[in-house]
Each structure stands twice: as structure tokens, then as C-alpha cells.
PDB file of C-alpha atoms in Angstrom:
ATOM      1  CA  ALA A 184      -3.968 -19.073  12.608  1.00 75.00           C
ATOM      2  CA  GLN A 185      -2.153 -15.946  11.655  1.00 82.00           C
ATOM      3  CA  SER A 186      -3.707 -14.023   8.752  1.00 90.00           C
ATOM      4  CA  VAL A 187      -3.480 -10.716   6.909  1.00 94.00           C
ATOM      5  CA  THR A 188      -6.480  -9.006   5.329  1.00 95.00           C
ATOM      6  CA  GLN A 189      -6.435  -6.284   2.706  1.00 97.00           C
ATOM      7  CA  PRO A 190     -10.122  -5.378   2.347  1.00 96.00           C
ATOM      8  CA  ASP A 191      -9.749  -3.352  -0.844  1.00 95.00           C
ATOM      9  CA  ILE A 192      -8.949  -5.289  -4.007  1.00 94.00           C
ATOM     10  CA  HIS A 193      -8.899  -2.179  -6.223  1.00 96.00           C
ATOM     11  CA  ILE A 194      -8.505   1.498  -5.376  1.00 97.00           C
ATOM     12  CA  THR A 195      -8.585   4.434  -7.799  1.00 97.00           C
ATOM     13  CA  VAL A 196      -7.350   7.887  -6.843  1.00 97.00           C
ATOM     14  CA  SER A 197      -6.564  11.047  -8.754  1.00 97.00           C
ATOM     15  CA  GLU A 198      -2.980  12.195  -9.063  1.00 97.00           C
ATOM     16  CA  GLY A 199      -2.164  14.546  -6.209  1.00 97.00           C
ATOM     17  CA  ALA A 200      -4.832  13.103  -3.927  1.00 97.00           C
ATOM     18  CA  SER A 201      -4.039  11.412  -0.643  1.00 97.00           C
ATOM     19  CA  LEU A 202      -3.970   7.640  -0.326  1.00 97.00           C
ATOM     20  CA  GLU A 203      -4.657   5.147   2.406  1.00 97.00           C
ATOM     21  CA  LEU A 204      -4.437   1.385   1.876  1.00 98.00           C
ATOM     22  CA  ARG A 205      -5.842  -0.777   4.613  1.00 98.00           C
ATOM     23  CA  CYS A 206      -4.236  -3.804   6.212  1.00 97.00           C
ATOM     24  CA  ASN A 207      -5.479  -5.801   9.188  1.00 96.00           C
ATOM     25  CA  TYR A 208      -3.603  -8.648  10.812  1.00 93.00           C
ATOM     26  CA  SER A 209      -4.662 -11.454  13.069  1.00 90.00           C
ATOM     27  CA  TYR A 210      -2.052 -12.473  15.610  1.00 76.00           C
ATOM     28  CA  GLY A 211      -2.050 -12.572  19.412  1.00 67.00           C
ATOM     29  CA  ALA A 212       1.299 -10.914  20.049  1.00 74.00           C
ATOM     30  CA  THR A 213       2.865  -7.990  18.212  1.00 73.00           C
ATOM     31  CA  PRO A 214       3.742  -9.116  14.719  1.00 85.00           C
ATOM     32  CA  TYR A 215       6.443  -7.861  12.427  1.00 89.00           C
ATOM     33  CA  LEU A 216       4.744  -6.013   9.580  1.00 92.00           C
ATOM     34  CA  PHE A 217       5.754  -5.100   6.049  1.00 94.00           C
ATOM     35  CA  TRP A 218       4.441  -3.309   3.005  1.00 96.00           C
ATOM     36  CA  TYR A 219       5.687  -4.325  -0.433  1.00 95.00           C
ATOM     37  CA  VAL A 220       4.898  -2.814  -3.829  1.00 95.00           C
ATOM     38  CA  GLN A 221       4.926  -4.632  -7.131  1.00 89.00           C
ATOM     39  CA  SER A 222       5.050  -2.627 -10.334  1.00 87.00           C
ATOM     40  CA  PRO A 223       4.191  -4.424 -13.582  1.00 81.00           C
ATOM     41  CA  GLY A 224       6.951  -6.851 -14.520  1.00 73.00           C
ATOM     42  CA  GLN A 225       8.930  -6.120 -11.378  1.00 78.00           C
ATOM     43  CA  GLY A 226       9.610  -7.963  -8.155  1.00 79.00           C
ATOM     44  CA  LEU A 227       8.117  -7.050  -4.816  1.00 87.00           C
ATOM     45  CA  GLN A 228       9.950  -4.011  -3.491  1.00 91.00           C
ATOM     46  CA  LEU A 229      10.016  -3.371   0.231  1.00 92.00           C
ATOM     47  CA  LEU A 230       8.419  -0.007   1.079  1.00 95.00           C
ATOM     48  CA  LEU A 231       8.691  -0.119   4.854  1.00 94.00           C
ATOM     49  CA  LYS A 232       8.600  -2.407   7.859  1.00 92.00           C
ATOM     50  CA  TYR A 233       7.612  -2.303  11.516  1.00 91.00           C
ATOM     51  CA  PHE A 234       9.416  -4.339  14.149  1.00 85.00           C
ATOM     52  CA  SER A 235       8.938  -2.368  17.358  1.00 81.00           C
ATOM     53  CA  GLY A 236       9.202   1.156  18.783  1.00 84.00           C
ATOM     54  CA  ASP A 237       7.656   4.170  17.104  1.00 87.00           C
ATOM     55  CA  THR A 238       4.316   3.146  15.660  1.00 90.00           C
ATOM     56  CA  LEU A 239       4.587   5.565  12.739  1.00 96.00           C
ATOM     57  CA  VAL A 240       7.034   4.186  10.215  1.00 95.00           C
ATOM     58  CA  GLN A 241       8.523   6.122   7.322  1.00 96.00           C
ATOM     59  CA  GLY A 242       9.367   4.313   4.123  1.00 96.00           C
ATOM     60  CA  ILE A 243      10.673   4.971   0.667  1.00 95.00           C
ATOM     61  CA  LYS A 244       8.899   6.957  -2.048  1.00 94.00           C
ATOM     62  CA  GLY A 245       7.123   9.165   0.487  1.00 96.00           C
ATOM     63  CA  PHE A 246       5.068   6.367   2.049  1.00 97.00           C
ATOM     64  CA  GLU A 247       4.366   5.919   5.730  1.00 97.00           C
ATOM     65  CA  ALA A 248       2.402   3.404   7.779  1.00 98.00           C
ATOM     66  CA  GLU A 249       0.989   3.442  11.273  1.00 96.00           C
ATOM     67  CA  PHE A 250       0.764   0.415  13.544  1.00 94.00           C
ATOM     68  CA  LYS A 251      -2.383   0.495  15.677  1.00 93.00           C
ATOM     69  CA  ARG A 252      -2.529  -2.393  18.097  1.00 91.00           C
ATOM     70  CA  SER A 253      -6.076  -1.559  19.255  1.00 91.00           C
ATOM     71  CA  GLN A 254      -7.346  -1.920  15.679  1.00 93.00           C
ATOM     72  CA  SER A 255      -4.929  -4.669  14.582  1.00 92.00           C
ATOM     73  CA  SER A 256      -4.100  -2.478  11.633  1.00 95.00           C
ATOM     74  CA  PHE A 257      -1.066  -1.318   9.698  1.00 97.00           C
ATOM     75  CA  ASN A 258      -2.437   1.075   7.077  1.00 98.00           C
ATOM     76  CA  LEU A 259      -0.234   2.552   4.390  1.00 98.00           C
ATOM     77  CA  ARG A 260      -0.528   6.256   3.580  1.00 98.00           C
ATOM     78  CA  LYS A 261       0.825   8.809   1.171  1.00 98.00           C
ATOM     79  CA  PRO A 262      -0.195  12.485   1.234  1.00 97.00           C
ATOM     80  CA  SER A 263       0.021  13.066  -2.524  1.00 97.00           C
ATOM     81  CA  VAL A 264      -0.052  10.260  -5.046  1.00 97.00           C
ATOM     82  CA  HIS A 265       2.006  10.327  -8.235  1.00 96.00           C
ATOM     83  CA  TRP A 266       1.094   8.512 -11.455  1.00 95.00           C
ATOM     84  CA  SER A 267       4.155   6.290 -10.963  1.00 94.00           C
ATOM     85  CA  ASP A 268       2.603   4.913  -7.758  1.00 96.00           C
ATOM     86  CA  ALA A 269       0.168   2.834  -9.799  1.00 96.00           C
ATOM     87  CA  ALA A 270       1.003  -0.737  -8.818  1.00 96.00           C
ATOM     88  CA  GLU A 271      -0.089  -3.582  -6.602  1.00 94.00           C
ATOM     89  CA  TYR A 272       0.550  -3.265  -2.886  1.00 97.00           C
ATOM     90  CA  PHE A 273       0.982  -6.183  -0.507  1.00 96.00           C
ATOM     91  CA  CYS A 274       0.853  -6.157   3.268  1.00 96.00           C
ATOM     92  CA  ALA A 275       2.681  -8.977   5.048  1.00 94.00           C
ATOM     93  CA  SER A 276       3.338 -10.082   8.597  1.00 91.00           C
ATOM     94  CA  THR A 277       5.331 -12.633  10.510  1.00 87.00           C
ATOM     95  CA  SER A 278       5.345 -13.743  14.111  1.00 81.00           C
ATOM     96  CA  GLY A 279       9.138 -13.650  14.054  1.00 75.00           C
ATOM     97  CA  THR A 280      10.041 -16.398  11.637  1.00 79.00           C
ATOM     98  CA  TYR A 281      10.836 -16.570   7.965  1.00 85.00           C
ATOM     99  CA  LYS A 282       7.227 -17.533   7.055  1.00 87.00           C
ATOM    100  CA  TYR A 283       5.741 -14.301   5.845  1.00 90.00           C
ATOM    101  CA  ILE A 284       1.947 -14.178   5.676  1.00 91.00           C
ATOM    102  CA  PHE A 285       0.667 -12.025   2.840  1.00 94.00           C
ATOM    103  CA  GLY A 286      -2.606 -10.307   2.145  1.00 95.00           C
ATOM    104  CA  THR A 287      -4.237 -10.683  -1.251  1.00 93.00           C
ATOM    105  CA  GLY A 288      -2.996  -7.308  -2.444  1.00 94.00           C
ATOM    106  CA  THR A 289      -4.569  -3.975  -3.404  1.00 97.00           C
ATOM    107  CA  ARG A 290      -4.258  -2.777  -6.974  1.00 95.00           C
ATOM    108  CA  LEU A 291      -3.883   1.002  -7.167  1.00 97.00           C
ATOM    109  CA  LYS A 292      -4.928   2.952 -10.222  1.00 97.00           C
ATOM    110  CA  VAL A 293      -3.980   6.620 -10.530  1.00 97.00           C
ATOM    111  CA  LEU A 294      -6.021   8.979 -12.699  1.00 96.00           C
ATOM    112  CA  ALA A 295      -4.252  11.853 -14.424  1.00 89.00           C
TER     113      ALA A 295
ATOM    114  CA  ASN B 176      23.673  -4.366  -7.276  1.00 51.00           C
ATOM    115  CA  ALA B 177      21.373  -6.842  -8.974  1.00 71.00           C
ATOM    116  CA  GLY B 178      18.286  -7.939  -7.131  1.00 88.00           C
ATOM    117  CA  VAL B 179      16.797 -11.399  -6.969  1.00 92.00           C
ATOM    118  CA  MET B 180      16.626 -12.890 -10.438  1.00 93.00           C
ATOM    119  CA  GLN B 181      14.037 -15.384 -11.579  1.00 95.00           C
ATOM    120  CA  ASN B 182      13.668 -17.126 -14.892  1.00 95.00           C
ATOM    121  CA  PRO B 183      11.811 -17.749 -16.921  1.00 96.00           C
ATOM    122  CA  ARG B 184       9.367 -14.926 -16.273  1.00 94.00           C
ATOM    123  CA  HIS B 185       6.591 -16.784 -18.051  1.00 96.00           C
ATOM    124  CA  LEU B 186       6.339 -20.540 -18.534  1.00 97.00           C
ATOM    125  CA  VAL B 187       3.669 -22.487 -20.365  1.00 98.00           C
ATOM    126  CA  ARG B 188       3.390 -26.221 -19.911  1.00 97.00           C
ATOM    127  CA  ARG B 189       0.892 -28.868 -20.921  1.00 97.00           C
ATOM    128  CA  ARG B 190      -0.567 -31.195 -18.338  1.00 97.00           C
ATOM    129  CA  GLY B 191       1.877 -33.950 -17.437  1.00 97.00           C
ATOM    130  CA  GLN B 192       5.022 -32.018 -18.367  1.00 98.00           C
ATOM    131  CA  GLU B 193       7.698 -30.845 -15.977  1.00 98.00           C
ATOM    132  CA  ALA B 194       8.275 -27.238 -14.937  1.00 98.00           C
ATOM    133  CA  ARG B 195      11.627 -25.934 -13.707  1.00 98.00           C
ATOM    134  CA  LEU B 196      11.772 -22.509 -12.120  1.00 98.00           C
ATOM    135  CA  ARG B 197      15.104 -20.881 -11.328  1.00 98.00           C
ATOM    136  CA  CYS B 198      16.045 -18.308  -8.734  1.00 97.00           C
ATOM    137  CA  SER B 199      19.354 -16.519  -8.254  1.00 96.00           C
ATOM    138  CA  PRO B 200      19.500 -14.759  -4.874  1.00 95.00           C
ATOM    139  CA  MET B 201      20.960 -11.339  -4.284  1.00 92.00           C
ATOM    140  CA  LYS B 202      24.723 -11.215  -3.993  1.00 90.00           C
ATOM    141  CA  GLY B 203      25.789 -12.173  -0.480  1.00 86.00           C
ATOM    142  CA  HIS B 204      22.494 -13.879   0.347  1.00 89.00           C
ATOM    143  CA  SER B 205      22.624 -17.532   1.282  1.00 89.00           C
ATOM    144  CA  HIS B 206      18.976 -18.064   2.258  1.00 92.00           C
ATOM    145  CA  VAL B 207      16.239 -18.633  -0.305  1.00 95.00           C
ATOM    146  CA  TYR B 208      12.480 -18.859   0.100  1.00 95.00           C
ATOM    147  CA  TRP B 209       9.833 -19.873  -2.413  1.00 97.00           C
ATOM    148  CA  TYR B 210       6.252 -18.609  -2.303  1.00 96.00           C
ATOM    149  CA  ARG B 211       3.269 -19.368  -4.503  1.00 96.00           C
ATOM    150  CA  GLN B 212       0.467 -16.976  -5.384  1.00 91.00           C
ATOM    151  CA  LEU B 213      -2.687 -18.635  -6.664  1.00 89.00           C
ATOM    152  CA  PRO B 214      -5.227 -16.436  -8.472  1.00 83.00           C
ATOM    153  CA  GLU B 215      -7.047 -14.058  -6.119  1.00 79.00           C
ATOM    154  CA  GLU B 216      -4.905 -15.137  -3.162  1.00 83.00           C
ATOM    155  CA  GLY B 217      -1.904 -13.778  -1.288  1.00 85.00           C
ATOM    156  CA  LEU B 218       1.573 -15.238  -1.516  1.00 91.00           C
ATOM    157  CA  LYS B 219       1.929 -18.440   0.491  1.00 93.00           C
ATOM    158  CA  PHE B 220       5.172 -19.844   1.859  1.00 94.00           C
ATOM    159  CA  MET B 221       6.358 -23.080   0.281  1.00 96.00           C
ATOM    160  CA  VAL B 222       9.949 -23.835   1.231  1.00 96.00           C
ATOM    161  CA  TYR B 223      13.055 -22.361   2.845  1.00 94.00           C
ATOM    162  CA  LEU B 224      16.530 -23.414   1.734  1.00 94.00           C
ATOM    163  CA  GLN B 225      20.110 -22.657   2.563  1.00 91.00           C
ATOM    164  CA  LYS B 226      22.996 -23.778   0.389  1.00 88.00           C
ATOM    165  CA  GLU B 227      22.658 -27.557  -0.078  1.00 88.00           C
ATOM    166  CA  ASN B 228      20.041 -27.828   2.681  1.00 92.00           C
ATOM    167  CA  ILE B 229      16.272 -27.772   2.877  1.00 94.00           C
ATOM    168  CA  ILE B 230      15.408 -26.096   6.166  1.00 91.00           C
ATOM    169  CA  ASP B 231      11.616 -26.089   6.015  1.00 92.00           C
ATOM    170  CA  GLU B 232       9.396 -27.494   3.272  1.00 94.00           C
ATOM    171  CA  SER B 233       6.191 -27.493   5.283  1.00 93.00           C
ATOM    172  CA  GLY B 234       4.362 -25.346   2.737  1.00 94.00           C
ATOM    173  CA  MET B 235       5.176 -27.472  -0.247  1.00 95.00           C
ATOM    174  CA  PRO B 236       2.773 -30.102  -1.620  1.00 94.00           C
ATOM    175  CA  LYS B 237       3.970 -33.571  -0.681  1.00 91.00           C
ATOM    176  CA  GLU B 238       3.917 -34.924  -4.205  1.00 94.00           C
ATOM    177  CA  ARG B 239       5.345 -33.661  -7.511  1.00 97.00           C
ATOM    178  CA  PHE B 240       7.083 -30.628  -5.986  1.00 97.00           C
ATOM    179  CA  SER B 241      10.749 -30.455  -5.040  1.00 97.00           C
ATOM    180  CA  ALA B 242      13.303 -27.734  -4.420  1.00 97.00           C
ATOM    181  CA  GLU B 243      17.039 -27.503  -4.240  1.00 96.00           C
ATOM    182  CA  PHE B 244      19.726 -24.892  -3.698  1.00 95.00           C
ATOM    183  CA  PRO B 245      23.045 -26.395  -4.789  1.00 93.00           C
ATOM    184  CA  LYS B 246      26.457 -25.209  -3.740  1.00 89.00           C
ATOM    185  CA  GLU B 247      26.914 -23.647  -7.156  1.00 90.00           C
ATOM    186  CA  GLY B 248      24.157 -22.184  -9.261  1.00 92.00           C
ATOM    187  CA  PRO B 249      20.617 -21.018  -8.714  1.00 95.00           C
ATOM    188  CA  SER B 250      17.874 -22.489  -6.578  1.00 97.00           C
ATOM    189  CA  ILE B 251      15.482 -24.672  -8.558  1.00 98.00           C
ATOM    190  CA  LEU B 252      11.808 -25.306  -7.896  1.00 98.00           C
ATOM    191  CA  ARG B 253      10.728 -28.370  -9.837  1.00 98.00           C
ATOM    192  CA  ILE B 254       7.155 -29.418 -10.504  1.00 98.00           C
ATOM    193  CA  GLN B 255       6.673 -32.812 -12.073  1.00 97.00           C
ATOM    194  CA  GLN B 256       3.582 -33.872 -14.034  1.00 97.00           C
ATOM    195  CA  VAL B 257       1.996 -30.447 -13.813  1.00 97.00           C
ATOM    196  CA  VAL B 258      -1.767 -30.086 -13.504  1.00 97.00           C
ATOM    197  CA  ARG B 259      -3.992 -27.086 -14.197  1.00 95.00           C
ATOM    198  CA  GLY B 260      -4.154 -26.300 -10.485  1.00 94.00           C
ATOM    199  CA  ASP B 261      -0.410 -25.588 -10.518  1.00 96.00           C
ATOM    200  CA  SER B 262      -1.031 -22.468 -12.611  1.00 96.00           C
ATOM    201  CA  ALA B 263       0.143 -19.631 -10.409  1.00 95.00           C
ATOM    202  CA  ALA B 264       2.859 -17.045  -9.868  1.00 94.00           C
ATOM    203  CA  TYR B 265       5.904 -18.442  -8.084  1.00 97.00           C
ATOM    204  CA  PHE B 266       8.041 -15.943  -6.203  1.00 96.00           C
ATOM    205  CA  CYS B 267      11.502 -16.414  -4.842  1.00 96.00           C
ATOM    206  CA  ALA B 268      12.977 -14.311  -2.037  1.00 95.00           C
ATOM    207  CA  SER B 269      16.405 -14.193  -0.460  1.00 93.00           C
ATOM    208  CA  SER B 270      17.958 -12.860   2.716  1.00 89.00           C
ATOM    209  CA  PRO B 271      21.482 -12.675   4.110  1.00 83.00           C
ATOM    210  CA  ARG B 272      20.453 -14.586   7.217  1.00 71.00           C
ATOM    211  CA  GLY B 273      17.592 -16.792   8.237  1.00 61.00           C
ATOM    212  CA  SER B 274      15.026 -16.991  10.909  1.00 56.00           C
ATOM    213  CA  ASP B 275      15.568 -13.914  13.055  1.00 52.00           C
ATOM    214  CA  VAL B 276      13.538 -11.111  11.532  1.00 53.00           C
ATOM    215  CA  GLN B 277      14.415  -8.571  14.164  1.00 52.00           C
ATOM    216  CA  SER B 278      17.376  -7.402  12.177  1.00 54.00           C
ATOM    217  CA  SER B 279      16.961  -5.476   8.981  1.00 49.00           C
ATOM    218  CA  THR B 280      19.502  -7.777   7.396  1.00 48.00           C
ATOM    219  CA  ASP B 281      17.021 -10.638   7.640  1.00 71.00           C
ATOM    220  CA  THR B 282      14.317  -8.976   5.606  1.00 82.00           C
ATOM    221  CA  GLN B 283      13.347 -10.967   2.545  1.00 88.00           C
ATOM    222  CA  TYR B 284      13.899  -9.420  -0.872  1.00 89.00           C
ATOM    223  CA  PHE B 285      11.713 -10.730  -3.656  1.00 91.00           C
ATOM    224  CA  GLY B 286      12.226 -11.462  -7.315  1.00 92.00           C
ATOM    225  CA  PRO B 287       9.761 -10.625 -10.117  1.00 90.00           C
ATOM    226  CA  GLY B 288       8.177 -14.052 -10.082  1.00 93.00           C
ATOM    227  CA  THR B 289       7.572 -16.759 -12.674  1.00 96.00           C
ATOM    228  CA  ARG B 290       4.077 -17.016 -14.038  1.00 95.00           C
ATOM    229  CA  LEU B 291       3.304 -20.659 -14.774  1.00 97.00           C
ATOM    230  CA  THR B 292       0.375 -21.505 -17.019  1.00 97.00           C
ATOM    231  CA  VAL B 293      -0.660 -25.119 -17.425  1.00 97.00           C
ATOM    232  CA  LEU B 294      -2.765 -25.843 -20.479  1.00 95.00           C
TER     233      LEU B 294
END
């Protein structure tokens, strides 16, 4: 069965430091992949998505993610974290249907 | 351009009561999806609706749960005779179109969720 794993439940980084959030998927063919962010009291906001083509995807708020088929990964990165990036981040995938499969989320804390 | 709206944001019910969760999709979106997030778990698909039609309810428990998306008004997720295990966050998403995710117009946009607590 298709699954998405986010190994890190909590991550703490200092403001200005780089960030990488891990996401691994389990699916035979190439999935469609998404990263969403949820700030407190807000809905899930789409950061970026990968459908096909260039494996390095640029998103909003300075985020990027790289699809690596050999590692079944779609890690989210940001070169310099801002305090406003503190939130919960969800990785999701789909085989091409409306049934998104979500990871359990990574909660990011940013130290001043 | 308002996003997906959900209300209430927090709902407390006692065991045996009914819970009604409402979702208003983004303007121009006619497809609605409900997901449930149990504690320490990821969001899980429950049901997919278009106006006046249930397309796929394979993720919804067979008993006590129902969903509708009437011609007028919001989509409603209804849980009858709630039990403690129903305590969760319920998220609604909408998209302009349905099953083909290859187009950016099919991406699902999520609301803030309703946090249901059953005492």
C-alpha cells in the first residue's frame, strides 16, 4: 500500500540556519508529491508540488524540494529559516487520484 | 479571494450526541474532500463529493458517519452518536476539478480544520 513517512516529528533550528525536512514515499511508479504547511489556526497551505520533469521544485516562501527516485525521497529545504516559518509541515503523495496520502507531519520550532 | 472555510473550528460533544461539521469550498470549486487526522497520525481520506453526489466514500466508517454536498450551501460531515474515538481534526479540501491531478487546477486546497473533542 502507498505510504508517506516523515521520520522527524519535531525539528528545532536557529533563525538564519538552513533547514531540511525529510519525506519518504512508498509507491512503485512515480507519485505526485506535495508539501503543505500549517501555521497555528490556519489551513494547510500548499508550498510546492512535483508532477514530473525537473526534479528540483521551487515553491513559495523560499522553499524548494528535490525528488530523488533512487532514495524514494522528496525532502524540503530552505537555505535560511525565518521565525515566521515555525509551523507544522506535511508531505503528501498520490498515485494520480484524489486520495492524497499524508505523512504524520514535522513540527518546526525556530529559535531567535 | 477567500480560501476554504470550515466551522466550527472547535467542537465539543458528549458521547452519544451528534456532530455536524461544515465546509464551504473556495469560490469556483465544485469538488470537496474530507480527511480525518487522528492524534499522532497523518491526514486520511474519508470521502469525495461533487454537488449533490457522493463520488467515493471508501474512507468513511460504515456506521454513524455521513456526508453531503447540497446544490446550495456548504458540505456537511455528520457524525451520529459520537464516541471518544471520533476525537480528531477533520479537514476539508476543495478543487476546481476532480480526479486528474496532473493539472495544477486539480490540486486540493485545505481549510483550517475542525477539532472535535468527545467527552
